[in-house]
Each structure stands twice: as structure tokens, then as C-alpha cells.
Amino acid sequence: MAEEFSGISGMPEMYDSFPVEKFTCGIRFLADFWKEKYLQEYIKDGGSKIKFVTGRQGSGKSHFLRLLVYMARKENYKTVWFSAKDVWMHDFKEIYVEILRQCDIMECLEGVSRHLIREMGFEDRDIPEGMRFIDYLSQNGAGDALTKREIRSQLRQIFLDNPLLDNNFAMACSMLTGSILGYPVLEEQNKDLLLAWLEGDRSVKLSQLRAMDFYPSRITKYNARHMLRSLAELVRMGGRCGLLIAIDDMEVLISRSSLEQVHYTKMKREDTYESIRQLIDDIDSMKNIMFVYAFGRDLLDNENAGLKSYQALWMRIQNEIVGERFNRFADMADLDRLAAQEYTPEVIVEISESIAEARNDAVAAALDRETAEQVTARARTGAVGMPKLIQIAMQEVKADV
């Protein structure tokens, strides 16, 4: 588990040394449900979904995303995790580029190349490590013109005949897969050009691509969603169940702190809301992809700059019917409501024991039932979420010892 999250921005040190699944008391009620209904069924079967997670400071939003990413990886998904504090959210091209970077497109194409090899009647495991498919064919007397034509035919069928792939994206992937197979031959500098174009690098001259008999347009915020749809399809073609994208700290959109690296003007903030609105409207045209946005309650409660200030988006994500029980199907998951329903004193004690075991230091101690009941009472009126209150209470108990 430590290596799965090592190096990801924003991951606390505790997660680098202790399995995230140890901290699941209470939120399993929602996490296991999403795992079963979405990761194991709906998304895997070709569906697409956008979810929103909110709550007060310290309500466990970031932890929930980490747990969801952990579960998705166990279910054979490609996963992407980043903070809105690190990636500009108003330009969807920036989001697409970050997703592409974390997906490792060449690994996806290697999965497709193995599929192509099997489709041609060979076993990829029979090819010696480091040897290209065309060299393996030549070594076995099968590298004739007819076989080479079949490779081209398979590449065209897999990529160019797939309606879910943008034609330019498909052409680039076809040539890159050819470089993995060893046929059609692709020079290393041309491979770098194709990868740079896929990443939206504006320094790439289109004339250089045309010299490869490739005539694409540049990737912009206007066509980036279509490129993302293609990427999600490529992830599936590479042997994964789908693509999970977790985006944290969306409350930075309304932050006025001078400590933040990014600052959103009113125009950039509304461009972000419009970008999410467009993604919601386009999501049904995508397959095998799930977005989860997480943000503090300020983004909901701020009438002038928050989500409610952009009616075109708010009318698409608000929950029109709110029942007494927490609705696990709702697109807006309020972790404070979840905690109020699921975090009983017994669960709070169990959470504190897990944290104490993980930290294994002199700073915090596990809680007893009486203290857990006090935490429950404080959570009803405080401005801090229950998971954070549990940690504070653990420190207070240790200090009193």
C-alpha cells in the first residue's frame, strides 16, 4: 500500500507507512457501496459517473478519496488523484494533461499490443523479454509481407475503426503501438513528437507531424473532453476495468488565502463551473470513467461565489429530495450527514484505536466510550468534522495522562 501512494502530492506521511484500509470505520458504509455498485458493476460494464463529496473541515474528504483510489486499484482500474491547488481547473486541457500524465499511456498501449498479438494467433508470453513482435516473427520465419499487412489491418481495426476514439488520437496511438510491435517502424524522435502532441505541448509544430503523414489539430480546452473520452477507452482496451479520477480541494476556487499557489478570479471560477457543467452534460458519451470531486462546505454555503452562484451547474448537481437517511446513490455525498448516522460511540472508539496503532507515538491515545459520546455531542454543533474531532480528543486524552 505504501508504494501505491508514495510520491502523490498531499499524501500525509501516515499513509506512506500504514495501510489506508485500516482507517475505514464508518465510511465503509459509503465506500463499500460505491465499490460494489459503481466500480464492480456500473463503471466496469461501460457506464460513466460524476460524484461530489463535501463536508466540514476535518470530515474525512481527502481520506475518502484515498480509500476510493485504493479500492479502485484493487479492482484493476487506472486511477488519477490530484489537488485543485496544483492544477488549474478552469481550463479542461490542463485537467486532461494531468490525467494523461498519471495514466502512463505507453503502458496502456503495451496492453493493447499484447491483445493484438493474441488476435493474430500468437502468445505474448512466448516472446522473449525485450524482443519486439516483428523480430520474434522474423526469427520464426513469419515476418513476411502478408503477416505485416495483417498487423496493419489489426491496428486499423483496433484504433481507427473504434467510434469511441477521436480520429487523431487513434492515429497517434496506432503509430505508437506500431513502435512497440516493431512494425510499422517509428523513429524515436517521431515517437517523442507524438507523445508531446498528446500532452498538448504547444512547442510541437504541426508541420513536423504532417511530415509523418499525420494531420492533427492542437489539443485545446474545447476538444480536451473528447480526448479524455478517447483516453478512457484506451485504458479499457489496455486491459483495465476503467478510469477513476479523484480531484481534491475544490474549495480553493473561493479561497482568498495568500498562502495558496493558485488564485481564481471571478472569471476563472465561473469558467471552472462551466467546465464541470459541460462535463456533466457530456459524461453519458463517455464509457468506463468515474469522476469524484471533493470540497469543503464553504463551496456550498457561499451564495456569492460558491456552486449555487452558477445556476447552470447547481441545478444539475443539487439533490432535490433529501430524506432522513443518508442516500448512498446521491451524486452529492455529505460526509457530515454520513458521520451523524454511522459514527456511533462504538465506531468512534474503533477509529481511535486504529489511529493510535498507526501513529504508535506519545501524541495520541485511544478513546473510551464516555469520551466517544462527548465527541458525538461536540460534532452536532461544531465547525469541525467528526474525524478531526476524534483526533483532537485523542491528543487531549494523552495530554491528561
Short mmCIF file of C-alpha atoms in Angstrom, two decimals:
data_model
loop_
_atom_site.label_atom_id
_atom_site.label_comp_id
_atom_site.label_asym_id
_atom_site.label_seq_id
_atom_site.Cartn_x
_atom_site.Cartn_y
_atom_site.Cartn_z
CA MET A 1 0.00 0.00 0.00
CA ALA A 2 2.79 2.41 0.85
CA GLU A 3 4.29 2.19 -2.61
CA GLU A 4 0.88 2.71 -4.25
CA PHE A 5 0.56 6.21 -2.78
CA SER A 6 4.22 7.10 -2.43
CA GLY A 7 5.04 10.40 -4.06
CA ILE A 8 1.45 11.56 -4.61
CA SER A 9 1.06 15.21 -3.70
CA GLY A 10 -0.77 15.86 -0.45
CA MET A 11 -0.49 12.36 1.00
CA PRO A 12 0.29 12.55 4.74
CA GLU A 13 3.29 10.59 5.97
CA MET A 14 1.00 8.30 7.94
CA TYR A 15 -0.40 6.93 4.66
CA ASP A 16 3.09 6.08 3.43
CA SER A 17 3.69 3.69 6.31
CA PHE A 18 0.24 2.35 7.26
CA PRO A 19 -2.39 0.73 5.01
CA VAL A 20 -5.24 3.10 4.16
CA GLU A 21 -7.77 0.30 4.60
CA LYS A 22 -7.06 0.36 8.35
CA PHE A 23 -8.90 3.71 8.54
CA THR A 24 -12.28 2.64 7.19
CA CYS A 25 -14.59 2.56 10.20
CA GLY A 26 -17.79 4.44 9.46
CA ILE A 27 -17.06 5.41 5.85
CA ARG A 28 -17.23 1.76 4.78
CA PHE A 29 -20.99 2.32 4.71
CA LEU A 30 -20.47 4.53 1.65
CA ALA A 31 -17.12 3.32 0.26
CA ASP A 32 -18.14 -0.35 0.05
CA PHE A 33 -21.43 0.65 -1.57
CA TRP A 34 -19.65 2.68 -4.28
CA LYS A 35 -17.19 -0.16 -4.76
CA GLU A 36 -19.98 -2.67 -5.33
CA LYS A 37 -22.44 -0.55 -7.33
CA TYR A 38 -20.01 1.53 -9.38
CA LEU A 39 -16.52 0.00 -9.51
CA GLN A 40 -17.61 -3.63 -9.69
CA GLU A 41 -20.75 -3.12 -11.75
CA TYR A 42 -21.80 0.14 -13.40
CA ILE A 43 -18.45 1.65 -14.46
CA LYS A 44 -16.93 -1.74 -15.25
CA ASP A 45 -19.90 -2.51 -17.51
CA GLY A 46 -19.35 0.65 -19.57
CA GLY A 47 -21.12 3.30 -17.51
CA SER A 48 -19.85 6.76 -16.55
CA LYS A 49 -20.48 8.85 -13.45
CA ILE A 50 -19.64 12.12 -11.69
CA LYS A 51 -19.85 12.29 -7.89
CA PHE A 52 -19.27 15.11 -5.40
CA VAL A 53 -18.05 14.68 -1.81
CA THR A 54 -18.40 17.50 0.71
CA GLY A 55 -18.18 18.13 4.43
CA ARG A 56 -16.76 20.41 7.09
CA GLN A 57 -13.05 20.79 7.71
CA GLY A 58 -11.72 17.51 9.06
CA SER A 59 -14.72 15.45 7.88
CA GLY A 60 -12.51 12.93 6.04
CA LYS A 61 -12.96 14.04 2.43
CA SER A 62 -9.35 13.52 1.40
CA HIS A 63 -9.19 10.21 3.23
CA PHE A 64 -12.34 9.04 1.48
CA LEU A 65 -10.74 9.82 -1.89
CA ARG A 66 -7.61 7.90 -0.94
CA LEU A 67 -9.68 4.92 0.14
CA LEU A 68 -11.67 5.03 -3.10
CA VAL A 69 -8.46 5.20 -5.15
CA TYR A 70 -7.07 2.27 -3.16
CA MET A 71 -10.22 0.22 -3.80
CA ALA A 72 -10.22 1.10 -7.50
CA ARG A 73 -6.64 -0.06 -7.92
CA LYS A 74 -7.55 -3.35 -6.27
CA GLU A 75 -10.38 -3.67 -8.81
CA ASN A 76 -7.95 -3.18 -11.75
CA TYR A 77 -8.72 0.46 -12.52
CA LYS A 78 -6.34 3.13 -13.71
CA THR A 79 -6.51 5.82 -11.05
CA VAL A 80 -5.72 9.53 -11.05
CA TRP A 81 -5.52 11.67 -7.90
CA PHE A 82 -4.64 15.36 -7.75
CA SER A 83 -5.45 18.54 -5.87
CA ALA A 84 -7.18 21.56 -7.39
CA LYS A 85 -4.46 23.53 -5.62
CA ASP A 86 -1.90 22.09 -8.05
CA VAL A 87 -3.80 22.02 -11.38
CA TRP A 88 -5.76 24.90 -12.92
CA MET A 89 -9.38 23.77 -13.07
CA HIS A 90 -10.81 26.43 -15.41
CA ASP A 91 -9.04 25.00 -18.48
CA PHE A 92 -10.06 21.39 -19.12
CA LYS A 93 -6.96 20.89 -21.23
CA GLU A 94 -4.88 21.19 -18.04
CA ILE A 95 -7.04 18.54 -16.38
CA TYR A 96 -6.75 16.23 -19.40
CA VAL A 97 -2.95 16.62 -19.48
CA GLU A 98 -2.65 15.75 -15.77
CA ILE A 99 -4.89 12.70 -16.22
CA LEU A 100 -2.88 11.57 -19.25
CA ARG A 101 0.39 12.03 -17.34
CA GLN A 102 -0.76 9.84 -14.45
CA CYS A 103 -2.28 7.18 -16.72
CA ASP A 104 1.04 6.29 -18.44
CA ILE A 105 -0.26 6.00 -22.00
CA MET A 106 2.61 3.77 -23.14
CA GLU A 107 1.67 1.18 -20.53
CA CYS A 108 -1.90 1.25 -21.88
CA LEU A 109 -0.60 0.78 -25.43
CA GLU A 110 1.56 -2.14 -24.34
CA GLY A 111 -1.62 -3.79 -23.10
CA VAL A 112 -3.24 -3.18 -26.49
CA SER A 113 -0.19 -4.61 -28.27
CA ARG A 114 -0.49 -7.81 -26.24
CA HIS A 115 -4.13 -8.04 -27.28
CA LEU A 116 -3.16 -7.58 -30.94
CA ILE A 117 -0.55 -10.34 -30.68
CA ARG A 118 -3.16 -12.74 -29.31
CA GLU A 119 -5.62 -11.74 -32.02
CA MET A 120 -3.02 -12.78 -34.61
CA GLY A 121 -2.78 -16.25 -33.08
CA PHE A 122 0.39 -15.82 -31.03
CA GLU A 123 1.05 -15.77 -27.29
CA ASP A 124 2.73 -12.64 -25.96
CA ARG A 125 4.30 -14.65 -23.13
CA ASP A 126 6.25 -16.68 -25.71
CA ILE A 127 8.11 -13.57 -26.89
CA PRO A 128 11.44 -13.15 -25.04
CA GLU A 129 11.61 -10.09 -22.78
CA GLY A 130 12.96 -7.08 -24.65
CA MET A 131 12.25 -8.55 -28.09
CA ARG A 132 9.76 -6.81 -30.37
CA PHE A 133 6.96 -8.77 -32.01
CA ILE A 134 8.25 -8.21 -35.56
CA ASP A 135 11.68 -9.54 -34.57
CA TYR A 136 10.05 -12.58 -32.99
CA LEU A 137 8.13 -13.19 -36.22
CA SER A 138 11.27 -12.85 -38.34
CA GLN A 139 13.17 -15.22 -36.05
CA ASN A 140 10.45 -17.81 -36.56
CA GLY A 141 10.18 -17.31 -40.33
CA ALA A 142 6.85 -15.48 -40.15
CA GLY A 143 7.92 -11.92 -40.89
CA ASP A 144 6.61 -11.97 -44.45
CA ALA A 145 4.65 -9.26 -46.26
CA LEU A 146 1.32 -10.99 -45.62
CA THR A 147 1.88 -11.01 -41.84
CA LYS A 148 2.95 -7.36 -41.89
CA ARG A 149 -0.21 -6.47 -43.76
CA GLU A 150 -2.21 -8.29 -41.09
CA ILE A 151 -0.52 -6.19 -38.37
CA ARG A 152 -1.55 -3.02 -40.20
CA SER A 153 -5.08 -4.36 -40.59
CA GLN A 154 -5.31 -5.16 -36.87
CA LEU A 155 -4.03 -1.68 -35.93
CA ARG A 156 -6.61 -0.06 -38.18
CA GLN A 157 -9.41 -2.21 -36.80
CA ILE A 158 -8.44 -1.68 -33.14
CA PHE A 159 -7.88 2.06 -33.33
CA LEU A 160 -9.23 3.78 -36.44
CA ASP A 161 -12.45 1.75 -36.63
CA ASN A 162 -13.31 2.40 -32.95
CA PRO A 163 -16.08 5.07 -32.80
CA LEU A 164 -15.18 5.99 -29.22
CA LEU A 165 -11.70 7.16 -30.25
CA ASP A 166 -11.02 10.60 -31.69
CA ASN A 167 -9.53 10.02 -35.15
CA ASN A 168 -6.34 11.98 -34.41
CA PHE A 169 -5.95 10.28 -31.04
CA ALA A 170 -6.47 6.90 -32.72
CA MET A 171 -3.89 7.62 -35.41
CA ALA A 172 -1.27 8.65 -32.85
CA CYS A 173 -1.96 5.55 -30.73
CA SER A 174 -1.79 3.31 -33.80
CA MET A 175 1.67 4.62 -34.68
CA LEU A 176 2.89 4.37 -31.09
CA THR A 177 1.63 0.79 -30.82
CA GLY A 178 3.47 0.05 -34.05
CA SER A 179 6.65 1.29 -32.35
CA ILE A 180 6.07 -1.23 -29.55
CA LEU A 181 5.49 -4.06 -32.02
CA GLY A 182 8.40 -3.00 -34.22
CA TYR A 183 6.14 -2.52 -37.23
CA PRO A 184 5.30 -0.14 -38.79
CA VAL A 185 8.68 1.36 -37.87
CA LEU A 186 8.58 4.65 -35.92
CA GLU A 187 11.73 6.63 -35.24
CA GLU A 188 12.39 7.62 -31.65
CA GLN A 189 12.17 11.35 -32.36
CA ASN A 190 8.79 10.86 -34.04
CA LYS A 191 7.60 8.85 -31.05
CA ASP A 192 8.55 11.78 -28.79
CA LEU A 193 6.68 14.18 -31.10
CA LEU A 194 3.50 12.09 -30.92
CA LEU A 195 3.67 11.87 -27.12
CA ALA A 196 4.28 15.61 -26.88
CA TRP A 197 1.26 16.30 -29.11
CA LEU A 198 -0.93 14.02 -26.98
CA GLU A 199 0.16 16.02 -23.92
CA GLY A 200 -0.88 19.27 -25.58
CA ASP A 201 2.67 20.61 -25.89
CA ARG A 202 2.35 23.82 -27.91
CA SER A 203 6.03 23.76 -28.84
CA VAL A 204 5.31 20.89 -31.23
CA LYS A 205 4.99 22.25 -34.75
CA LEU A 206 2.13 20.80 -36.75
CA SER A 207 4.40 20.80 -39.81
CA GLN A 208 6.61 18.24 -38.02
CA LEU A 209 3.59 15.98 -37.59
CA ARG A 210 2.49 16.45 -41.18
CA ALA A 211 5.90 15.16 -42.27
CA MET A 212 4.79 11.86 -40.64
CA ASP A 213 1.61 11.86 -42.75
CA PHE A 214 -0.29 12.86 -39.61
CA TYR A 215 -2.58 15.92 -39.81
CA PRO A 216 -3.98 16.66 -36.34
CA SER A 217 -5.33 19.84 -34.77
CA ARG A 218 -4.00 21.14 -31.48
CA ILE A 219 -5.49 19.98 -28.20
CA THR A 220 -7.41 22.80 -26.53
CA LYS A 221 -9.93 23.21 -23.73
CA TYR A 222 -12.64 22.83 -26.38
CA ASN A 223 -11.68 19.34 -27.57
CA ALA A 224 -9.96 18.06 -24.39
CA ARG A 225 -13.12 16.27 -23.18
CA HIS A 226 -13.25 14.29 -26.42
CA MET A 227 -9.59 13.41 -25.94
CA LEU A 228 -10.38 12.28 -22.40
CA ARG A 229 -13.17 10.05 -23.74
CA SER A 230 -10.58 8.50 -26.06
CA LEU A 231 -8.14 8.04 -23.20
CA ALA A 232 -10.78 6.27 -21.08
CA GLU A 233 -11.48 3.93 -23.97
CA LEU A 234 -7.75 3.29 -24.41
CA VAL A 235 -7.46 2.44 -20.70
CA ARG A 236 -10.20 -0.17 -21.19
CA MET A 237 -8.56 -1.50 -24.35
CA GLY A 238 -5.33 -1.88 -22.40
CA GLY A 239 -6.99 -4.39 -20.08
CA ARG A 240 -8.26 -2.20 -17.24
CA CYS A 241 -11.81 -2.07 -15.92
CA GLY A 242 -11.94 1.69 -16.27
CA LEU A 243 -10.59 5.05 -15.15
CA LEU A 244 -11.20 6.69 -11.75
CA ILE A 245 -10.34 10.38 -11.37
CA ALA A 246 -10.32 11.87 -7.86
CA ILE A 247 -9.95 15.66 -7.54
CA ASP A 248 -9.47 17.12 -4.07
CA ASP A 249 -9.53 20.62 -2.52
CA MET A 250 -12.05 22.22 -4.89
CA GLU A 251 -12.81 24.83 -2.21
CA VAL A 252 -9.67 26.62 -3.41
CA LEU A 253 -11.97 28.19 -6.02
CA ILE A 254 -13.26 30.61 -3.40
CA SER A 255 -10.16 30.82 -1.21
CA ARG A 256 -8.67 34.24 -0.55
CA SER A 257 -5.65 32.95 1.32
CA SER A 258 -2.32 34.40 0.23
CA LEU A 259 -0.72 31.03 1.01
CA GLU A 260 -2.40 29.29 -1.94
CA GLN A 261 -0.33 28.79 -5.09
CA VAL A 262 -3.33 29.39 -7.33
CA HIS A 263 -5.85 32.23 -7.08
CA TYR A 264 -9.09 32.23 -9.01
CA THR A 265 -10.61 35.41 -10.37
CA LYS A 266 -14.37 35.55 -10.78
CA MET A 267 -13.95 34.77 -14.48
CA LYS A 268 -11.70 31.76 -13.90
CA ARG A 269 -14.02 30.47 -11.18
CA GLU A 270 -17.04 30.68 -13.46
CA ASP A 271 -15.05 29.08 -16.27
CA THR A 272 -14.38 26.19 -13.88
CA TYR A 273 -18.08 25.86 -13.05
CA GLU A 274 -18.92 25.93 -16.77
CA SER A 275 -16.26 23.29 -17.45
CA ILE A 276 -17.82 20.98 -14.84
CA ARG A 277 -21.29 21.72 -16.25
CA GLN A 278 -20.12 20.72 -19.72
CA LEU A 279 -18.51 17.56 -18.35
CA ILE A 280 -21.79 16.59 -16.67
CA ASP A 281 -23.64 17.10 -19.95
CA ASP A 282 -21.03 15.07 -21.88
CA ILE A 283 -20.49 12.29 -19.36
CA ASP A 284 -23.04 9.96 -20.96
CA SER A 285 -20.99 9.98 -24.16
CA MET A 286 -18.05 8.50 -22.22
CA LYS A 287 -17.59 4.95 -21.02
CA ASN A 288 -15.77 3.28 -18.13
CA ILE A 289 -14.95 6.53 -16.35
CA MET A 290 -15.79 8.00 -12.93
CA PHE A 291 -15.04 11.48 -11.60
CA VAL A 292 -15.14 12.29 -7.87
CA TYR A 293 -14.76 15.95 -6.79
CA ALA A 294 -14.19 16.77 -3.11
CA PHE A 295 -14.61 20.17 -1.44
CA GLY A 296 -15.35 21.86 1.88
CA ARG A 297 -18.80 23.13 2.82
CA ASP A 298 -17.80 26.70 2.03
CA LEU A 299 -18.15 25.92 -1.66
CA LEU A 300 -21.79 25.02 -0.99
CA ASP A 301 -22.63 27.69 1.59
CA ASN A 302 -21.07 30.70 -0.15
CA GLU A 303 -24.03 32.18 -2.04
CA ASN A 304 -21.98 34.77 -3.94
CA ALA A 305 -19.04 32.69 -5.19
CA GLY A 306 -19.87 29.05 -4.46
CA LEU A 307 -21.61 26.43 -6.57
CA LYS A 308 -25.03 28.00 -6.01
CA SER A 309 -23.83 31.20 -7.68
CA TYR A 310 -23.64 29.38 -11.01
CA GLN A 311 -27.18 28.19 -11.59
CA ALA A 312 -26.42 26.24 -14.77
CA LEU A 313 -24.20 23.93 -12.69
CA TRP A 314 -26.12 23.99 -9.41
CA MET A 315 -29.37 22.86 -10.99
CA ARG A 316 -27.54 19.76 -12.28
CA ILE A 317 -25.96 18.64 -9.02
CA GLN A 318 -28.35 19.62 -6.24
CA ASN A 319 -30.27 16.88 -4.50
CA GLU A 320 -33.90 17.81 -4.94
CA ILE A 321 -35.17 15.23 -2.44
CA VAL A 322 -33.35 14.87 0.88
CA GLY A 323 -34.58 12.05 3.11
CA GLU A 324 -33.90 11.32 6.76
CA ARG A 325 -31.50 8.52 5.87
CA PHE A 326 -28.20 9.05 4.06
CA ASN A 327 -28.74 8.30 0.35
CA ARG A 328 -25.75 6.35 -0.96
CA PHE A 329 -26.90 6.82 -4.57
CA ALA A 330 -26.95 10.63 -4.30
CA ASP A 331 -24.45 12.43 -6.51
CA MET A 332 -23.67 14.83 -3.64
CA ALA A 333 -22.32 12.87 -0.65
CA ASP A 334 -22.25 14.88 2.58
CA LEU A 335 -19.75 13.21 4.92
CA ASP A 336 -21.10 15.16 7.90
CA ARG A 337 -24.51 13.57 7.44
CA LEU A 338 -22.81 10.21 6.98
CA ALA A 339 -20.88 10.67 10.24
CA ALA A 340 -24.02 11.68 12.14
CA GLN A 341 -25.69 8.47 11.01
CA GLU A 342 -22.85 5.95 11.12
CA TYR A 343 -20.30 7.17 13.69
CA THR A 344 -21.71 5.60 16.86
CA PRO A 345 -19.63 5.70 20.07
CA GLU A 346 -18.51 2.13 19.32
CA VAL A 347 -17.30 3.15 15.85
CA ILE A 348 -15.52 6.21 17.27
CA VAL A 349 -13.66 4.02 19.77
CA GLU A 350 -12.65 1.67 16.95
CA ILE A 351 -11.43 4.58 14.81
CA SER A 352 -9.33 5.95 17.67
CA GLU A 353 -7.78 2.53 18.24
CA SER A 354 -6.81 2.28 14.56
CA ILE A 355 -5.24 5.75 14.60
CA ALA A 356 -3.37 5.06 17.83
CA GLU A 357 -2.00 1.83 16.38
CA ALA A 358 -0.93 3.59 13.19
CA ARG A 359 0.80 6.53 14.88
CA ASN A 360 2.40 4.48 17.64
CA ASP A 361 3.71 7.60 19.37
CA ALA A 362 3.25 9.64 22.51
CA VAL A 363 0.95 12.23 20.95
CA ALA A 364 -2.43 10.49 20.94
CA ALA A 365 -4.28 7.76 22.84
CA ALA A 366 -7.35 5.65 22.08
CA LEU A 367 -10.70 6.85 23.43
CA ASP A 368 -13.11 5.16 25.80
CA ARG A 369 -16.88 5.11 25.32
CA GLU A 370 -17.57 8.10 27.56
CA THR A 371 -15.16 10.31 25.63
CA ALA A 372 -16.56 9.00 22.35
CA GLU A 373 -20.04 10.14 23.43
CA GLN A 374 -18.64 13.60 24.16
CA VAL A 375 -17.15 13.72 20.65
CA THR A 376 -20.57 12.87 19.20
CA ALA A 377 -22.16 15.74 21.13
CA ARG A 378 -19.48 18.23 20.04
CA ALA A 379 -19.85 17.22 16.40
CA ARG A 380 -23.52 18.28 16.30
CA THR A 381 -22.76 21.98 16.64
CA GLY A 382 -19.07 22.46 15.88
CA ALA A 383 -17.41 23.73 12.72
CA VAL A 384 -15.06 20.74 12.55
CA GLY A 385 -15.89 17.30 11.16
CA MET A 386 -16.09 14.27 13.42
CA PRO A 387 -12.87 12.52 12.22
CA LYS A 388 -10.88 15.63 13.14
CA LEU A 389 -12.67 15.90 16.48
CA ILE A 390 -11.67 12.30 17.21
CA GLN A 391 -8.00 13.15 16.63
CA ILE A 392 -8.26 16.26 18.82
CA ALA A 393 -9.89 14.24 21.61
CA MET A 394 -7.15 11.60 21.36
CA GLN A 395 -4.49 14.29 21.85
CA GLU A 396 -6.39 15.74 24.82
CA VAL A 397 -6.66 12.30 26.44
CA LYS A 398 -2.94 11.70 26.00
CA ALA A 399 -2.12 15.11 27.42
CA ASP A 400 -4.20 14.38 30.55
CA VAL A 401 -2.45 11.08 31.22
#
